[in-house]
PDB file of C-alpha atoms in Angstrom:
ATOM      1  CA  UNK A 905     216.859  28.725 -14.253  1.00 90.00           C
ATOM      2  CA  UNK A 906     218.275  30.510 -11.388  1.00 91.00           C
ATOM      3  CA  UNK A 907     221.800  30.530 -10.952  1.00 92.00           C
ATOM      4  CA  UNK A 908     222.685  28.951  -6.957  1.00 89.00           C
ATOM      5  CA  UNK A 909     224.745  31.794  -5.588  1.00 91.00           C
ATOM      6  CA  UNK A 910     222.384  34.497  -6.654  1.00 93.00           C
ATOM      7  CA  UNK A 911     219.715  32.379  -5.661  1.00 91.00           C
ATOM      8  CA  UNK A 912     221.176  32.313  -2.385  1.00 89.00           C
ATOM      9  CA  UNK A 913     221.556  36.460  -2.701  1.00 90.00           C
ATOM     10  CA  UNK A 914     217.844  37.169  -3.278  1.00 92.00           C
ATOM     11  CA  UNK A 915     216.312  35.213  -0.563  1.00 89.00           C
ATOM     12  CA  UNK A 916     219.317  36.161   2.365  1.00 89.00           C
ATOM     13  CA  UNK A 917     217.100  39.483   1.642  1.00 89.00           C
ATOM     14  CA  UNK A 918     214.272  37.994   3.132  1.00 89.00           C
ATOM     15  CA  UNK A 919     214.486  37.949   7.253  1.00 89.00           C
ATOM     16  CA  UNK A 920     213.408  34.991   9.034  1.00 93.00           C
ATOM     17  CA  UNK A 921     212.626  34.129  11.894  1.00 94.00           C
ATOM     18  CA  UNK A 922     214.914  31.212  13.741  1.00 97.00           C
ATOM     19  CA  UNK A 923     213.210  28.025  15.381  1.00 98.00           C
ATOM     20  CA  UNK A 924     215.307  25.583  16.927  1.00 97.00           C
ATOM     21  CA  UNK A 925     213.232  21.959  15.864  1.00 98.00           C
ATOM     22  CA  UNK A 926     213.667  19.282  18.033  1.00 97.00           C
ATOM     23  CA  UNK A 927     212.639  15.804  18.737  1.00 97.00           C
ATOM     24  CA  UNK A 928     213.377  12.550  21.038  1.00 95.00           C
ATOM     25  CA  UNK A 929     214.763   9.906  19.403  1.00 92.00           C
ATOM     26  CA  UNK A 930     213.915   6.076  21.320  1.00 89.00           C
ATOM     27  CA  UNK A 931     215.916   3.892  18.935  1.00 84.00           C
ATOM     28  CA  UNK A 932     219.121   5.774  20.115  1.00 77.00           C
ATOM     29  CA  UNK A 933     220.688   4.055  22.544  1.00 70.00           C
ATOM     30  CA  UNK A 934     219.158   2.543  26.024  1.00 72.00           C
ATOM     31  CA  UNK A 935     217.230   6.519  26.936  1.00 80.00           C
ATOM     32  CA  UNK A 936     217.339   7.352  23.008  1.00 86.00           C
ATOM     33  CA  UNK A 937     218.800  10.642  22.439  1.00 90.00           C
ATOM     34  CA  UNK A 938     217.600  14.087  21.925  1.00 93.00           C
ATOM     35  CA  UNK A 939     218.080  15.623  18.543  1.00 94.00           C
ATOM     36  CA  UNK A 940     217.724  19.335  17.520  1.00 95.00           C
ATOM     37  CA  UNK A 941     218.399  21.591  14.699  1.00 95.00           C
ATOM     38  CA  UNK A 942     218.107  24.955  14.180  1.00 96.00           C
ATOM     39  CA  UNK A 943     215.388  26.648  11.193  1.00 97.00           C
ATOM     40  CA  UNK A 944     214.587  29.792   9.767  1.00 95.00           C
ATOM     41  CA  UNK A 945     212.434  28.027   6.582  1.00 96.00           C
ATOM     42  CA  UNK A 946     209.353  27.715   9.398  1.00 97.00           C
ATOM     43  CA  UNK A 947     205.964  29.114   8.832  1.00 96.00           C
ATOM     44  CA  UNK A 948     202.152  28.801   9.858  1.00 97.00           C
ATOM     45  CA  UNK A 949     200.063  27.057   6.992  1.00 97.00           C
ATOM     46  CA  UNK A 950     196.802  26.760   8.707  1.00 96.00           C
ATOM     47  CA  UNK A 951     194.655  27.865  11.431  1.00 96.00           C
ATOM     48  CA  UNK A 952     192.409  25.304  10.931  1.00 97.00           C
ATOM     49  CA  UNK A 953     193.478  22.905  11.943  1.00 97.00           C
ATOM     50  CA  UNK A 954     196.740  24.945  13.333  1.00 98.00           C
ATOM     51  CA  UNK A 955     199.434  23.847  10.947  1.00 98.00           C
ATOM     52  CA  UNK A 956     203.195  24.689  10.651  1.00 98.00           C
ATOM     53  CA  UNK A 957     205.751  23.841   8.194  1.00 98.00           C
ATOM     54  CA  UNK A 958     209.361  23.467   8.578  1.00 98.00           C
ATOM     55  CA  UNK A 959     212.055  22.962   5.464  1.00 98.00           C
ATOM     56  CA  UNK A 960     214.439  20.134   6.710  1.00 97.00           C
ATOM     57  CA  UNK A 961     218.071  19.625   4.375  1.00 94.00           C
ATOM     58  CA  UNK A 962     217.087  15.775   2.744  1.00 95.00           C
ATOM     59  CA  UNK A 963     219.391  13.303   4.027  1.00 89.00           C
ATOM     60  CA  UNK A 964     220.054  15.113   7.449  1.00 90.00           C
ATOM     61  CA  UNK A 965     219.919  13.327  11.140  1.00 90.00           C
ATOM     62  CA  UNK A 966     216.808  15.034  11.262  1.00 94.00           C
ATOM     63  CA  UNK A 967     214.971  14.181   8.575  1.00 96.00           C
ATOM     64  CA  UNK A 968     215.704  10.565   8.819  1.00 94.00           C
ATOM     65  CA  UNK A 969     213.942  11.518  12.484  1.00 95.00           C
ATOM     66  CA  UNK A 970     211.172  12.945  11.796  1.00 97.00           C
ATOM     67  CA  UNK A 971     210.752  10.278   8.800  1.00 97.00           C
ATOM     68  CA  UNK A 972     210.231   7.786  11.661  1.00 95.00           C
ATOM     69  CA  UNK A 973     209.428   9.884  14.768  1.00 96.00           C
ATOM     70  CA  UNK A 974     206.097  11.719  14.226  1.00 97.00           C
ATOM     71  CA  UNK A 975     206.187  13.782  17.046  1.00 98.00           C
ATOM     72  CA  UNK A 976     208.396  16.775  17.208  1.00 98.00           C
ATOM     73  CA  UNK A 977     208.441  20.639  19.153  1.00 98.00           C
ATOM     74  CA  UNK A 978     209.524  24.005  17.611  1.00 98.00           C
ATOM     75  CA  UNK A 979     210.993  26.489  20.162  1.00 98.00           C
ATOM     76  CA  UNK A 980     211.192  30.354  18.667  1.00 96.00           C
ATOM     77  CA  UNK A 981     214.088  32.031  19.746  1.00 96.00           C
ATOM     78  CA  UNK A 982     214.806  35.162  21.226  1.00 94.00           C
ATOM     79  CA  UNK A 983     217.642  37.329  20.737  1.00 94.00           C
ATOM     80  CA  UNK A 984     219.424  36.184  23.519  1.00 93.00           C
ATOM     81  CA  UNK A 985     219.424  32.635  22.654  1.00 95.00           C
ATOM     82  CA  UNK A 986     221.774  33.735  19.417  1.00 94.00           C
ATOM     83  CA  UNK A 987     224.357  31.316  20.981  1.00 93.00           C
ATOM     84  CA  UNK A 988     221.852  28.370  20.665  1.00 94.00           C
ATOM     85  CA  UNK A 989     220.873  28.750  17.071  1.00 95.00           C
ATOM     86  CA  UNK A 990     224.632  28.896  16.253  1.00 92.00           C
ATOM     87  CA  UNK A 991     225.113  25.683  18.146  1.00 90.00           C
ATOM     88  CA  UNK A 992     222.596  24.044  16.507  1.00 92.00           C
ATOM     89  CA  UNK A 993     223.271  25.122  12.942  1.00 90.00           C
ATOM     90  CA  UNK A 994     226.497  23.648  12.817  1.00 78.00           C
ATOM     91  CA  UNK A 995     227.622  21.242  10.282  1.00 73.00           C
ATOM     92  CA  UNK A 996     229.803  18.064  11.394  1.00 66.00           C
ATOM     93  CA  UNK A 997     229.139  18.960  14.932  1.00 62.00           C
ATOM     94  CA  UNK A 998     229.511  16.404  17.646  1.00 64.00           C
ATOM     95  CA  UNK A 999     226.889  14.574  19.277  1.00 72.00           C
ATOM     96  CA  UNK A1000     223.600  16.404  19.633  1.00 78.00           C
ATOM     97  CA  UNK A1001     224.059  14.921  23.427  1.00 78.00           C
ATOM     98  CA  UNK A1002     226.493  17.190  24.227  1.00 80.00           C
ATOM     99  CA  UNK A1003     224.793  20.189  22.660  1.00 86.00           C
ATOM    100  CA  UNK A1004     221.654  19.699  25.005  1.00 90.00           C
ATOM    101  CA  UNK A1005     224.307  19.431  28.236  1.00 88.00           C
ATOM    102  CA  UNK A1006     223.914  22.839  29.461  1.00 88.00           C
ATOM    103  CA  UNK A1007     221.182  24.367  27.693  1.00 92.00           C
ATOM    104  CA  UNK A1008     218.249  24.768  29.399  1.00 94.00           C
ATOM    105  CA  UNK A1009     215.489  22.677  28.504  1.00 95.00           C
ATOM    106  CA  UNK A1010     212.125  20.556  29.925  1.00 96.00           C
ATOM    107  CA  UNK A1011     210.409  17.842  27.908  1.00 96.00           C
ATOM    108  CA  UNK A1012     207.177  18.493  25.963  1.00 97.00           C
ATOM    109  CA  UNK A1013     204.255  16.687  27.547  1.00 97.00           C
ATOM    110  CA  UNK A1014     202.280  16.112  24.133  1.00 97.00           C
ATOM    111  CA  UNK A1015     205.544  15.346  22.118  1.00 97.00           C
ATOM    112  CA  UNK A1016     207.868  14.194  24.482  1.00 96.00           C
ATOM    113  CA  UNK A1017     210.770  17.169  22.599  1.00 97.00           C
ATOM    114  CA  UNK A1018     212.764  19.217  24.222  1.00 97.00           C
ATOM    115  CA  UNK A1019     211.883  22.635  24.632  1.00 97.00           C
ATOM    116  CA  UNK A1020     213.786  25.580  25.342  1.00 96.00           C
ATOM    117  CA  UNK A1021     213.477  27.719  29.061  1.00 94.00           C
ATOM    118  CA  UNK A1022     213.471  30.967  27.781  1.00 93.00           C
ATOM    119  CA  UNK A1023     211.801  30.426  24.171  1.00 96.00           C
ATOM    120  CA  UNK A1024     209.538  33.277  23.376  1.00 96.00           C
ATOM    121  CA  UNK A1025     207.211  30.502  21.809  1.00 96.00           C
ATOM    122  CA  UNK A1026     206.741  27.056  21.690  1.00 97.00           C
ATOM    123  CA  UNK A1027     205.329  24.439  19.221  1.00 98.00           C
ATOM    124  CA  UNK A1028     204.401  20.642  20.026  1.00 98.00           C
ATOM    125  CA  UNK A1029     203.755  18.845  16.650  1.00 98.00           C
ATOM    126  CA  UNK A1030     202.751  15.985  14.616  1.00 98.00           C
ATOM    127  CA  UNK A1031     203.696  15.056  11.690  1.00 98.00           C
ATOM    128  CA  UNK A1032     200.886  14.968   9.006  1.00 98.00           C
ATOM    129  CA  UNK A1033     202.717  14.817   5.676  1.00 98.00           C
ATOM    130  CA  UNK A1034     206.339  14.779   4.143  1.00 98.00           C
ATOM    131  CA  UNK A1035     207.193  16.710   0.744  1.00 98.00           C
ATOM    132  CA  UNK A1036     210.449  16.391  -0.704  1.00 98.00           C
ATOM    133  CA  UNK A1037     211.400  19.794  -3.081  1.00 97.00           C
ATOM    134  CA  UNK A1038     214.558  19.517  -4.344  1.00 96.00           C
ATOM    135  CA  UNK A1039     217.560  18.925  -1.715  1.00 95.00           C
ATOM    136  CA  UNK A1040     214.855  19.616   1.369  1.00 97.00           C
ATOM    137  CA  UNK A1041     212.257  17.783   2.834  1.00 98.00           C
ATOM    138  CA  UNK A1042     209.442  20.213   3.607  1.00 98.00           C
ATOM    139  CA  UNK A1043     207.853  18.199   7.153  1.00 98.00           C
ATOM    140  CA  UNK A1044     203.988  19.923   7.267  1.00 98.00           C
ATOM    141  CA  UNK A1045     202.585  19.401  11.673  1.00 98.00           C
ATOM    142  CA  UNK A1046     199.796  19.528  13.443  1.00 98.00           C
ATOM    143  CA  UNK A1047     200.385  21.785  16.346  1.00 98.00           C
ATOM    144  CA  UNK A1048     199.174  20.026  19.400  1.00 98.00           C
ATOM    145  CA  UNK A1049     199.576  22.513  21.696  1.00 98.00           C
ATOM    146  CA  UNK A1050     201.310  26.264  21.829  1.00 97.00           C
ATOM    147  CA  UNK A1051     202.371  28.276  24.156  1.00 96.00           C
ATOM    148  CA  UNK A1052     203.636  31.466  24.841  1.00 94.00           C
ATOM    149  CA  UNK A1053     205.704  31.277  28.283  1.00 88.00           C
ATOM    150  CA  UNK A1054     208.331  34.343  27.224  1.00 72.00           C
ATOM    151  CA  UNK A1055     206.100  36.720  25.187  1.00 66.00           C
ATOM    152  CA  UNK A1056     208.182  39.803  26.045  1.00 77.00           C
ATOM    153  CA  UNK A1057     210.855  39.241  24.735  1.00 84.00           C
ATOM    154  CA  UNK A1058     212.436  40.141  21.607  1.00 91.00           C
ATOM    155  CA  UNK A1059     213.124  37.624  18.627  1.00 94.00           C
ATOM    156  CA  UNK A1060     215.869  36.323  17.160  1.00 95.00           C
ATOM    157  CA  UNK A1061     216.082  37.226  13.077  1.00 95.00           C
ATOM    158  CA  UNK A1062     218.361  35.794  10.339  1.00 94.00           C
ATOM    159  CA  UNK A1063     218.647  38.381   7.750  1.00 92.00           C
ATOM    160  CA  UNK A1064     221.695  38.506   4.906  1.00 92.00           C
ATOM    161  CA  UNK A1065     223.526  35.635   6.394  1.00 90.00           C
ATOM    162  CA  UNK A1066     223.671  36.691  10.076  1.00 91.00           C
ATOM    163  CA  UNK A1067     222.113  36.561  13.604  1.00 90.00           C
ATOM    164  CA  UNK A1068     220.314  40.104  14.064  1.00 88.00           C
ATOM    165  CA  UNK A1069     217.977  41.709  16.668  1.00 81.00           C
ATOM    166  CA  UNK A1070     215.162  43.963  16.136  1.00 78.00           C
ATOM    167  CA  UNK A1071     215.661  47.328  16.566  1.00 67.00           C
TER     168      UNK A1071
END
């Protein structure tokens, strides 16, 4: 098997693309809170039906969400929105409340997520099936609706560790 660490060499070779996943979560508190998380493990499975899948670390605040919360929204991120994926990527970070404060956002009308202003595109899911693979949860949606509202922009791409644009 694989050693971890060169593991972890061969795939920071592969760029990816960086999502920030979020969803509402009603059980938190009197206007349950939002919750996000930021993902480059996100791909399209199908077209039909139009499928996406997102890798979630097992155990995390948001995969005990989206274990009970079907509905979730994938915003893709462009390269100026570098400061949100950092944001939401941190570990032992306070209150997901205080990380939504002065982003800009507007609630999903199919999911009821967050989504970001400025995203170059934007999923509304479902969940349709959970998969756990080793120390990740891979959550499998139906995309409800998608949209394109900032198509000209340029995105955001993890590649060797790091935040890069597209030159």
């Amino acid at each position: 098997m694989a050693h971890p660490d060169d593991f972890r060499a061969a795939m920071a070779r592969l760029a990816a693309g960086v999502v920030l996943v979020t969803a509402h979560d009603p059980e938190d508190g009197p206007r349950g809170e939002d919750v996000g998380m930021t993902a480059t493990a996100f791909l399209s499975v199908s077209l039909e039906p139009p499928m996406v899948l997102v890798s979630v670390r097992a155990d995390s605040r948001m995969d005990d969400l989206l274990e009970r919360q079907p509905l979730w929204a994938a915003s893709v991120l462009s390269e100026s929105q570098r400061h949100i994926a950092g944001r939401f990527a941190m570990r032992g970070r306070i209150s997901d409340r205080l990380l939504f404060e002065d982003v800009s956002y507007y609630r999903g009308p199919k999911s009821g997520a967050p989504i970001l202003g400025g995203a170059l595109s934007v999923l509304e899911c479902a969940t349709e099936q959970r998969v756990t693979a080793g120390d990740h949860t891979l959550v499998i949606g139906r995309v409800l609706a998608a949209k394109t509202p900032s198509a000209d922009g340029s995105p955001l791409v993890y590649f060797k560790g790091r935040y890069r644009q597209l030159d």
